[in-house]
Amino acid sequence: VSGRLYRCLGDGNTSLQKLATSIVFFFCLSDVSCNSVEQKIYVELNNTVPCVRLLNATHQIGCQSSISGDTGVIHVLESEADLEWPLSKGPNPPYMVLLESSLFTRSIMMKMKNESNRVAGVAVVVPNTSPPEFSPHTTCPNENTGVYSDNYGPNLAHCNTTVWNPRGNGLSYEEFDFPVFSLKEDNETEFIKQCYLDHNRAVNGSAPQYPLCAMQLFSHMHAVTNTPTCMRRNDINFSINPGTQTATVVSRDTLLLEPCFLGTLLLPVFQVLSTRFLDSRAFFWEVSTGAEGSVSGFVTLLAAAQALREVTHAAPPTRNILFAFFQGETFDYIGSSRMVYDMENGKFVIDLDNIHSVLEIGQVAVHSGTNLFLHSDPVSRRNNTVNDEVREELFSSFFVPLTWPNVSQPLPPSSLQRFLRAQPIPGIVLADHESAFNNRYYESFYDNAANLNLTYPSDLSPEEQLEFVTDTAKSLTDVATVVARALYKQAGGDESLVNTIKADPKIVTQMLYGFLVSSNNSWFQAVMAPELKNILNELPNESRQMYSYLWVQGIVPPNSTERDSFCVRASVRLTKAVSPAFELGEYASKDYSTWTESRWKFIKARIFLVASRDLEMLTLGVGVAVLFTSLLVTYFISTKADVLFSSTREPASAAY
């Protein structure tokens, strides 16, 4: 079947589609050489990422298509003034609006949302270069689940004194009744634009002629309304079928107990060093690497832990050190609130009373011309004991001059706020901003390696890039060294050994490359566990609460093809970072995160040519006429079969 087939074959459950499909099957079954009809009609788009639906205790946000996908005539938006065509003037609604990232603004998106009956969906072209700034998050992240409220520092609540993310446009927290997909700036996008120019572009204000270039987006979400509704429906569905509508936002917190003690915990007092884990989000599903938002702090903490390894074994500090990596902090502090909840209910390895103080690493991607700042909570510091510990132990432990903001300024969004909701624990947050974030792409898909100025010489191979120490790696190495030295002093370590503590720039650059450039590298492969290995038995006479064991692949030795595997014994553990709201069954909780993510069946995008409605109806009419004609002919032949197909039997003795 070599002819061009238009939308009449691709609209779903139309009679014309069924008729045409039957014709195609007839030709194919008659040994006529043919290809897939779908391949003849559609051009599948492979490099797309959808916006999906999330829910919390009160409402839903995100995007979705209808259950059969949404289809619209493509219109390439060239400026905000060009919105007039898809929203009012265009004669062929609904429209699938294709726009560049510079036009992906709140103003334009809200206009299309308000005229959603004429907009079938939106496709955003994400360029290879970043705009000056873009943040789809709110201006006041996690404002309702932090420590500041009507009962605790009411004048500091809701970012009344400090707007932390002034670039935030809030798009990630809006609900859109049409699908929104992102496209890469590649050959597929150029093909779509050319299809638009060939078929859809209006000339001198006149309407384009059929056939028109159309796009179809599939991203139907099963969940609706809010988390309590969805969880209730999940419980009902569980007894009927195994399918569910929502998935709770769950991950795992990673905890590292620094082994400056041997055998048992001699002193139940802990110095906590924490940061966010790799839990950044963006408007589009799972496309944010969170380079500055989370990776910078995560890498700094790991580098600081590595820098403390030798000195804590040679001269253990008087306090134990707990390194904590919190997941889900973007979604109302899931990880930290779960850890505090477990501590309060005796489900954790230590209690809140065992924590001496907290040092948290925030966004520390020190850009040129910026400094590091130490943030503290002005409300808890009204307590003289807390204030003295913050000033005399925490602030004074840093051996380089750092700045702390005005004492009346609140803490930035941070995990420390969840600890302070439980009790006044001395703590500080280390960040590269004094007030508003320096991060121009907070919680967006542009917060990537380029945002950290992570660049490599063009003549290096991937393995050479892995080993190349970038300026960004040097900067974060300096930060990690400062943190490690301060933490060692805070934990009561030997001050004469402080200057011997230095972070390794090679490890920092390897982590940056692995998390932001390519995870498929030799260093990451060496520390991965083989998939087919069984869990090893624990060694005798060692605390099961202190150590975990992991069999890793190891490196490939020179002149060998097999990896040198070995066992790692580490004081590292994972705890489930699921909000306490789901353990308690309080899906409408105001104290804990209630975020859930909708499930969906499949995500797909494709383009095709669509014929005019008149031609579709004419083709359908002709098909119906042919059908009834064939039925009448079949009926006539059937009733006259004895006449038409009868034959006189020849005599048996007949000879020729």
XYZ file of C-alpha atoms in Angstrom:
656
model
C 0.000 0.000 0.000
C 2.015 2.933 -1.207
C -0.472 5.798 -1.207
C -0.401 8.543 1.469
C -3.029 7.986 4.154
C -4.120 10.972 6.250
C -5.703 11.466 9.621
C -8.752 9.512 8.539
C -6.743 6.405 9.421
C -5.281 7.684 12.626
C -8.026 9.257 14.669
C -8.737 6.284 16.873
C -12.027 4.352 16.648
C -13.585 5.934 13.549
C -15.562 3.816 11.111
C -13.344 4.996 8.297
C -10.248 3.751 10.091
C -11.819 0.321 10.579
C -12.879 0.169 6.949
C -9.451 1.213 5.676
C -7.759 -1.267 7.967
C -9.949 -4.057 6.600
C -8.957 -3.101 3.058
C -5.296 -3.130 4.017
C -5.628 -6.566 5.600
C -7.306 -7.817 2.415
C -4.393 -6.715 0.258
C -1.812 -8.041 2.699
C -3.511 -11.431 2.989
C -3.631 -11.590 -0.799
C 0.169 -11.703 -0.868
C 0.439 -8.058 -1.924
C 3.745 -6.651 -0.679
C 2.999 -4.072 2.016
C 4.457 -2.380 5.069
C 2.815 -1.402 8.340
C 0.006 1.082 7.766
C 0.962 2.838 10.972
C 4.487 3.384 9.702
C 3.061 4.832 6.502
C 0.911 7.305 8.404
C 2.906 8.346 11.443
C 6.371 9.606 12.230
C 7.170 8.533 15.790
C 9.031 11.031 17.973
C 11.573 9.264 20.161
C 13.335 12.088 22.013
C 10.417 13.376 24.053
C 9.838 13.772 27.791
C 6.389 14.454 29.274
C 5.111 16.555 32.111
C 3.305 14.145 34.461
C 0.732 14.524 37.207
C 1.550 14.790 40.914
C -0.900 14.979 43.801
C -0.824 16.053 47.437
C -3.312 16.357 50.277
C -5.347 19.118 48.644
C -4.990 19.140 44.861
C -3.257 17.891 41.731
C -0.615 19.489 39.536
C 1.056 18.650 36.244
C -0.268 17.637 32.836
C -2.111 14.855 31.053
C -3.776 13.902 27.778
C -7.107 12.231 27.187
C -7.178 8.454 27.381
C -6.843 8.135 23.574
C -4.259 10.904 23.248
C -4.758 14.520 22.176
C -4.373 15.591 18.553
C -3.965 19.069 17.111
C -2.727 20.944 14.072
C 0.863 22.083 14.666
C 1.465 25.806 15.114
C 5.000 27.065 15.684
C 4.912 29.995 18.098
C 7.403 32.677 17.138
C 6.445 35.346 19.707
C 3.873 35.946 22.420
C 1.887 38.122 20.007
C 1.653 35.068 17.737
C -0.648 33.415 20.303
C -3.591 35.113 18.634
C -3.601 32.496 15.869
C -4.043 29.335 17.998
C -6.197 31.039 20.640
C -8.679 32.901 18.429
C -7.948 33.471 14.731
C -6.829 30.048 13.533
C -9.589 28.242 11.564
C -8.472 24.684 12.388
C -8.511 24.223 16.167
C -7.449 22.579 18.330
C -3.773 23.417 17.899
C -0.623 21.689 19.084
C 1.664 24.611 19.944
C 5.396 24.178 19.348
C 7.507 26.815 21.093
C 11.114 27.553 21.866
C 12.249 27.503 25.487
C 12.524 31.307 25.534
C 8.721 31.403 25.113
C 8.111 28.778 27.800
C 7.001 31.413 30.304
C 4.222 31.624 32.855
C 2.460 34.345 30.892
C 2.214 32.284 27.704
C 1.393 28.991 29.429
C -1.408 30.523 31.510
C -2.960 32.116 28.418
C -3.048 28.724 26.728
C -4.392 27.112 29.893
C -7.287 29.568 29.966
C -8.106 28.734 26.333
C -7.543 25.009 26.622
C -10.508 24.228 24.342
C -8.417 25.542 21.418
C -5.084 24.102 22.596
C -4.585 20.341 22.296
C -1.100 20.372 23.782
C 2.296 22.046 23.946
C 5.720 20.890 22.785
C 8.726 22.780 24.162
C 12.006 22.706 22.274
C 14.838 22.511 24.796
C 17.985 24.017 23.241
C 21.554 22.874 23.747
C 22.358 26.228 25.374
C 20.683 27.619 28.485
C 18.667 30.852 28.723
C 19.752 33.632 31.118
C 17.511 32.230 33.865
C 14.600 29.846 34.352
C 13.033 28.263 37.420
C 9.595 26.584 37.288
C 9.585 26.170 41.072
C 7.830 28.527 43.475
C 9.470 31.630 44.923
C 9.258 30.133 48.434
C 10.164 26.406 48.307
C 8.544 24.114 50.897
C 7.021 27.098 52.670
C 4.238 25.097 54.361
C 6.317 22.229 55.743
C 9.362 23.981 57.176
C 9.824 25.199 60.727
C 8.439 28.705 60.278
C 4.701 29.022 60.877
C 2.147 30.997 62.828
C 3.483 29.321 65.977
C 7.211 29.563 65.241
C 8.670 32.784 63.906
C 5.446 33.981 62.246
C 7.187 37.066 60.901
C 9.622 34.777 59.070
C 7.021 32.383 57.621
C 6.078 32.283 53.921
C 9.280 34.112 52.933
C 7.994 37.358 54.423
C 11.527 38.670 54.954
C 13.541 36.760 52.343
C 12.325 35.500 48.963
C 14.700 32.612 48.344
C 13.877 31.880 44.712
C 12.802 35.186 43.121
C 13.172 33.700 39.625
C 10.541 31.047 40.333
C 7.489 31.228 38.069
C 5.555 28.380 39.707
C 4.863 26.471 36.479
C 5.776 23.148 38.096
C 2.901 23.626 40.542
C 0.195 24.465 37.995
C -2.325 22.015 36.563
C -2.721 21.780 32.783
C -5.559 19.834 31.168
C -3.511 19.180 28.054
C -0.224 17.301 27.528
C 3.074 19.196 27.610
C 6.156 17.491 26.186
C 9.764 18.562 25.776
C 11.696 17.971 22.563
C 15.423 18.019 22.017
C 16.902 20.434 19.546
C 17.731 17.760 16.980
C 16.686 16.349 13.606
C 13.227 15.363 14.857
C 12.467 18.937 15.843
C 13.736 20.247 12.517
C 11.492 17.738 10.738
C 8.467 19.002 12.690
C 9.274 22.608 11.847
C 9.704 21.752 8.173
C 6.380 19.927 8.182
C 4.791 23.056 9.634
C 6.402 25.289 6.984
C 5.323 22.973 4.157
C 1.702 22.529 5.222
C 0.549 24.831 8.060
C 2.171 28.229 7.740
C -0.343 30.938 6.912
C 0.540 33.107 3.905
C -0.549 36.772 4.081
C -2.977 35.926 6.854
C -4.866 33.369 4.773
C -5.731 29.927 6.124
C -3.434 27.095 4.997
C -4.833 24.418 2.712
C -5.225 20.746 3.532
C -3.514 18.417 4.183
C -2.192 19.887 7.439
C 0.626 18.688 9.669
C -0.679 17.439 13.025
C 0.796 16.054 16.242
C -0.620 13.518 18.673
C 0.545 13.257 22.291
C -0.267 10.390 24.665
C 0.247 10.937 28.400
C -2.971 9.905 30.105
C -2.683 9.889 33.892
C -4.771 7.465 35.961
C -4.795 9.488 39.188
C -7.151 12.396 39.826
C -8.182 14.952 42.458
C -5.714 14.524 45.365
C -3.731 11.992 47.365
C -6.534 10.989 49.807
C -8.841 10.227 46.875
C -6.194 8.257 45.032
C -5.075 6.235 48.030
C -8.697 5.373 48.778
C -9.188 4.214 45.194
C -5.958 2.236 45.395
C -7.373 0.339 48.358
C -10.563 -0.390 46.409
C -8.685 -1.406 43.266
C -6.408 -3.712 45.240
C -9.298 -6.042 45.992
C -10.416 -6.061 42.350
C -7.230 -5.930 40.304
C -3.531 -5.369 40.983
C -3.441 -2.010 39.214
C -3.054 1.222 41.167
C -3.564 4.861 40.313
C -0.733 6.460 42.257
C 2.767 5.680 43.406
C 3.950 7.199 46.663
C 7.051 9.333 46.278
C 9.502 6.913 47.913
C 13.261 6.590 47.833
C 15.950 5.838 50.381
C 18.034 7.980 52.670
C 21.685 7.034 52.924
C 23.387 7.235 56.287
C 27.119 6.891 56.893
C 28.331 6.357 60.434
C 31.941 7.510 60.385
C 33.908 4.647 62.018
C 35.902 6.772 64.416
C 34.850 4.202 67.006
C 35.614 0.473 67.143
C 33.311 -2.394 68.085
C 30.549 -0.457 69.850
C 29.368 3.123 70.119
C 31.393 4.438 73.023
C 29.844 7.914 73.107
C 26.198 8.257 72.056
C 26.717 11.849 70.867
C 26.709 12.622 67.185
C 27.836 15.475 65.025
C 25.568 15.366 61.962
C 26.710 16.433 58.505
C 23.830 16.346 56.031
C 22.867 17.299 52.504
C 20.246 16.602 49.883
C 20.612 13.452 47.862
C 20.072 13.323 44.079
C 16.393 14.253 44.272
C 16.017 17.323 42.082
C 12.916 17.744 39.958
C 11.974 19.746 36.901
C 8.807 20.608 35.014
C 9.387 17.580 32.801
C 9.658 14.083 34.229
C 13.116 13.032 35.427
C 15.221 15.370 33.301
C 16.789 17.418 36.086
C 20.285 16.515 37.198
C 20.245 19.203 39.901
C 23.880 20.141 39.348
C 23.909 23.117 41.681
C 20.721 22.303 43.575
C 21.844 18.926 44.924
C 24.936 17.448 43.237
C 27.256 20.216 44.458
C 26.351 19.530 48.095
C 26.248 15.772 47.631
C 29.728 15.631 46.088
C 31.111 18.043 48.686
C 29.842 15.888 51.554
C 31.275 12.688 50.071
C 34.609 14.387 49.462
C 34.617 15.674 53.043
C 33.881 12.168 54.358
C 36.774 10.763 52.337
C 39.076 13.520 53.579
C 38.260 12.591 57.203
C 39.011 8.927 56.759
C 42.672 8.892 57.746
C 42.562 11.441 60.560
C 39.534 9.883 62.286
C 41.352 6.550 62.400
C 44.623 8.063 63.591
C 43.086 10.434 66.161
C 39.354 9.736 66.708
C 37.346 12.795 67.781
C 35.387 12.726 71.022
C 32.049 12.733 69.214
C 30.819 10.332 66.557
C 30.059 11.674 63.095
C 26.881 10.848 61.184
C 26.771 11.675 57.485
C 23.189 11.847 56.197
C 21.983 12.106 52.595
C 18.293 12.988 52.450
C 16.059 12.023 49.545
C 12.776 13.675 48.608
C 13.590 17.039 50.176
C 12.093 18.806 47.164
C 8.737 17.284 48.049
C 8.241 18.870 51.473
C 11.297 17.308 53.167
C 10.338 13.631 52.839
C 13.720 12.186 53.845
C 14.536 14.429 56.798
C 10.993 14.347 58.183
C 11.069 10.542 58.091
C 14.406 10.420 59.910
C 13.159 12.783 62.628
C 9.910 10.795 62.916
C 11.834 7.541 63.356
C 14.088 9.158 65.956
C 11.083 10.403 67.906
C 9.488 6.946 67.852
C 12.545 4.851 68.701
C 12.866 3.385 65.196
C 16.284 4.805 64.384
C 19.807 3.846 65.450
C 20.057 7.040 67.531
C 17.599 9.475 69.130
C 17.275 13.227 68.771
C 18.871 13.598 72.197
C 22.026 11.974 70.789
C 22.511 14.797 68.281
C 24.872 17.499 69.453
C 24.541 19.744 66.378
C 23.872 19.714 62.649
C 25.973 21.082 59.806
C 24.114 21.034 56.499
C 25.632 21.601 53.081
C 23.278 23.471 50.786
C 23.976 24.850 47.339
C 27.736 25.379 47.310
C 28.591 25.687 43.624
C 30.820 28.673 44.331
C 30.635 30.841 41.231
C 33.215 33.478 40.454
C 32.803 36.481 42.730
C 30.664 34.713 45.363
C 31.466 33.669 48.911
C 30.214 31.046 51.319
C 27.667 31.954 53.979
C 26.671 30.342 57.282
C 22.918 30.458 57.895
C 21.347 29.826 61.292
C 17.891 29.960 62.844
C 17.224 33.245 64.681
C 14.326 31.807 66.701
C 16.181 28.897 68.327
C 19.167 31.178 68.961
C 17.055 33.173 71.392
C 17.957 30.317 73.717
C 21.319 31.319 75.169
C 22.656 27.775 75.214
C 21.827 27.218 71.545
C 23.173 30.645 70.610
C 26.482 30.007 72.377
C 26.925 26.638 70.692
C 26.137 28.106 67.278
C 28.555 31.003 67.658
C 31.353 29.495 69.718
C 31.409 25.934 68.387
C 29.896 25.939 64.925
C 30.826 29.354 63.525
C 34.273 29.389 65.132
C 35.162 25.928 63.840
C 35.733 27.208 60.310
C 39.368 28.055 59.692
C 38.618 30.394 56.784
C 36.695 33.665 56.972
C 33.057 33.021 56.172
C 30.077 35.367 56.327
C 26.893 34.881 58.268
C 23.789 36.866 57.335
C 21.929 39.175 59.667
C 20.746 37.333 62.757
C 17.133 38.229 61.941
C 17.204 36.359 58.614
C 15.562 32.917 58.639
C 17.081 29.660 57.495
C 16.902 28.977 53.763
C 14.890 25.904 52.685
C 16.862 23.099 54.343
C 16.562 19.760 56.112
C 17.637 21.427 59.358
C 14.189 22.998 59.560
C 12.630 19.568 60.150
C 14.981 18.924 63.086
C 14.062 22.298 64.562
C 10.381 21.403 64.369
C 11.138 18.616 66.829
C 13.509 20.409 69.216
C 15.979 23.331 69.267
C 19.120 21.636 67.963
C 22.117 23.889 67.247
C 22.733 23.917 63.527
C 23.979 25.886 60.544
C 23.515 25.688 56.783
C 26.497 26.321 54.512
C 25.505 27.888 51.175
C 26.839 30.087 48.396
C 24.074 32.683 48.779
C 23.447 35.282 51.467
C 19.758 35.761 50.749
C 18.223 34.852 47.363
C 19.621 31.798 45.574
C 22.482 32.348 43.152
C 21.168 29.344 41.238
C 19.489 30.770 38.124
C 17.932 27.397 37.252
C 16.643 26.130 40.594
C 14.719 22.857 40.097
C 14.758 23.073 36.304
C 16.207 20.990 33.470
C 18.829 23.706 32.910
C 20.492 22.983 36.264
C 23.033 20.760 34.561
C 26.790 20.468 34.051
C 26.864 23.723 32.100
C 25.394 25.540 35.111
C 28.489 24.509 37.073
C 30.781 25.555 34.215
C 31.863 21.942 33.977
C 33.828 21.935 30.713
C 36.588 19.766 29.269
C 39.174 20.237 26.499
C 37.724 19.004 23.211
C 40.631 16.668 22.457
C 40.147 14.467 25.555
C 38.684 10.980 25.404
C 35.904 10.032 27.876
C 38.398 8.279 30.161
C 40.706 11.289 30.044
C 37.784 13.573 30.895
C 37.051 11.344 33.888
C 40.531 12.072 35.247
C 40.743 15.733 34.199
C 40.504 18.061 37.226
C 38.255 20.943 36.197
C 38.092 24.364 37.825
C 34.703 23.384 39.246
C 36.252 20.311 40.850
C 39.017 22.426 42.361
C 36.448 24.847 43.796
C 34.330 22.104 45.369
C 37.489 20.407 46.661
C 38.326 23.599 48.548
C 34.804 23.691 49.987
C 35.028 20.025 51.010
C 38.343 20.676 52.730
C 36.849 23.593 54.677
C 33.853 21.455 55.693
C 35.958 18.451 56.719
C 38.262 20.540 58.897
C 35.376 22.347 60.553
C 33.511 19.092 61.188
C 36.577 17.459 62.725
C 36.980 20.386 65.098
C 33.257 20.454 65.932
C 33.429 16.743 66.779
C 36.235 17.409 69.268
C 39.163 16.324 67.119
C 42.816 17.168 67.630
C 43.263 20.733 66.335
C 46.935 20.139 65.639
C 45.933 17.702 62.892
C 43.366 19.934 61.221
C 45.730 21.223 58.541
C 46.506 17.670 57.458
C 42.901 17.209 56.321
C 42.571 17.754 52.582
C 39.933 16.632 50.100
C 41.067 14.810 46.973
C 40.367 16.786 43.755
C 40.632 13.605 41.674
C 37.726 11.993 43.521
C 35.696 15.195 43.240
C 36.228 15.450 39.493
C 35.367 11.771 39.025
C 32.115 12.200 40.923
C 31.165 15.322 38.974
C 31.854 13.556 35.693
C 29.887 10.475 36.748
C 26.832 12.304 38.071
C 26.639 15.096 35.512
C 28.322 13.922 32.302
C 28.351 10.139 31.938
C 27.598 7.488 34.532
C 28.896 4.773 32.209
C 32.552 5.138 33.124
C 35.231 2.851 34.497
C 35.230 4.377 37.990
C 31.488 3.936 38.517
C 31.617 0.448 37.032
C 34.311 -0.548 39.525
C 32.151 0.258 42.554
C 28.974 -1.398 41.263
C 27.755 -4.706 42.638
C 27.514 -7.613 40.161
C 23.884 -8.428 39.448
C 24.250 -12.175 39.851
C 26.072 -12.297 43.154
C 24.287 -13.583 46.249
C 24.201 -11.641 49.484
C 27.249 -12.549 51.540
C 26.988 -13.869 55.054
C 27.956 -11.488 57.846
C 31.309 -11.905 59.525
C 31.220 -13.039 63.158
C 31.677 -10.841 66.239
C 30.659 -7.622 64.546
C 27.643 -5.425 65.156
C 24.914 -5.894 62.548
C 23.779 -2.341 63.279
C 27.174 -0.845 62.521
C 28.227 -2.452 59.257
C 26.826 -3.470 55.907
C 28.536 -5.607 53.288
C 28.670 -5.196 49.541
C 30.400 -7.258 46.895
C 31.610 -4.917 44.147
C 32.966 -5.595 40.668
C 36.274 -3.784 41.111
C 38.577 -2.567 38.358
C 39.945 -4.439 35.366
C 43.669 -5.041 36.074
C 46.198 -4.412 33.290
C 46.575 -7.296 30.837
C 43.333 -8.836 32.054
C 39.754 -9.065 30.827
C 38.098 -9.884 34.159
C 37.386 -7.508 37.002
C 39.115 -7.871 40.355
C 36.028 -8.171 42.580
C 36.178 -7.732 46.331
C 34.034 -7.263 49.430
C 33.444 -3.900 51.039
C 32.561 -3.604 54.713
C 31.083 -0.178 55.358
C 29.297 1.619 58.145
C 26.636 2.686 55.658
C 22.939 1.936 55.815
C 19.830 2.788 53.832
C 16.529 3.780 55.390
C 13.306 4.100 53.453
C 12.505 7.733 52.702
C 8.729 7.402 52.686
C 6.770 10.167 54.349
C 5.363 9.309 57.799
C 1.951 10.387 56.453
C 1.710 7.097 54.542
C 2.766 4.970 57.484
C 0.180 6.715 59.650
C -2.489 6.633 56.939
C -2.905 10.400 57.267
C -3.104 11.241 53.578
C -4.414 14.741 54.274
C -1.642 15.520 56.777
C -0.462 19.098 57.191
C 2.665 18.043 59.089
C 4.206 15.596 56.618
C 4.643 15.357 52.879
C 1.702 13.784 51.033
C 3.063 13.918 47.491
C 2.249 11.044 45.164
C 2.852 10.503 41.468
C 0.174 9.298 39.078
C 0.665 6.094 37.162
C 0.216 5.916 33.406
C 0.025 3.233 30.738
C 2.388 4.633 28.110
C 3.947 7.851 26.851
C 4.108 8.504 23.124
C 4.314 11.326 20.598
C 3.949 11.294 16.812
C 3.158 13.521 13.841
C 1.184 12.892 10.637
C -0.771 14.656 7.887
C -4.473 15.236 8.427
C -7.050 15.609 5.651
C -9.958 18.058 5.644
C -13.161 17.110 7.384
C -15.065 17.227 4.099
C -12.656 14.774 2.473
C -12.877 12.492 5.476
C -16.684 12.451 5.289
C -16.629 11.954 1.519
C -14.222 9.029 1.883
C -16.371 7.574 4.638
C -19.486 7.982 2.509
C -17.872 6.252 -0.460
C -16.702 3.454 1.795
C -20.173 2.973 3.245
C -21.676 2.983 -0.266
C -19.189 0.361 -1.405
C -19.972 -1.693 1.675
C -23.736 -1.677 1.114
C -23.272 -2.302 -2.591
C -21.102 -5.309 -1.833
C -23.692 -6.578 0.662
C -26.478 -6.279 -1.947
C -24.364 -8.027 -4.566
C -23.500 -10.760 -2.079
C -27.185 -11.180 -1.143
C -28.239 -11.348 -4.791
C -25.564 -13.901 -5.635
C -26.458 -15.952 -2.573
C -30.177 -16.112 -3.479
C -29.459 -17.007 -7.121
C -26.575 -19.347 -6.378
C -28.488 -22.465 -7.562
C -29.037 -20.820 -10.929
C -25.706 -19.099 -11.332
C -23.531 -22.004 -10.204
C -25.613 -25.065 -11.318
C -24.233 -27.509 -13.950
C -25.687 -30.505 -15.875
C -24.038 -33.799 -14.906
C -22.590 -35.656 -17.887
C -23.736 -39.300 -18.502
C -21.404 -41.841 -16.946
C -20.954 -43.669 -20.297
C -19.952 -40.617 -22.178
C -16.706 -40.996 -24.018
C -14.396 -38.496 -25.645
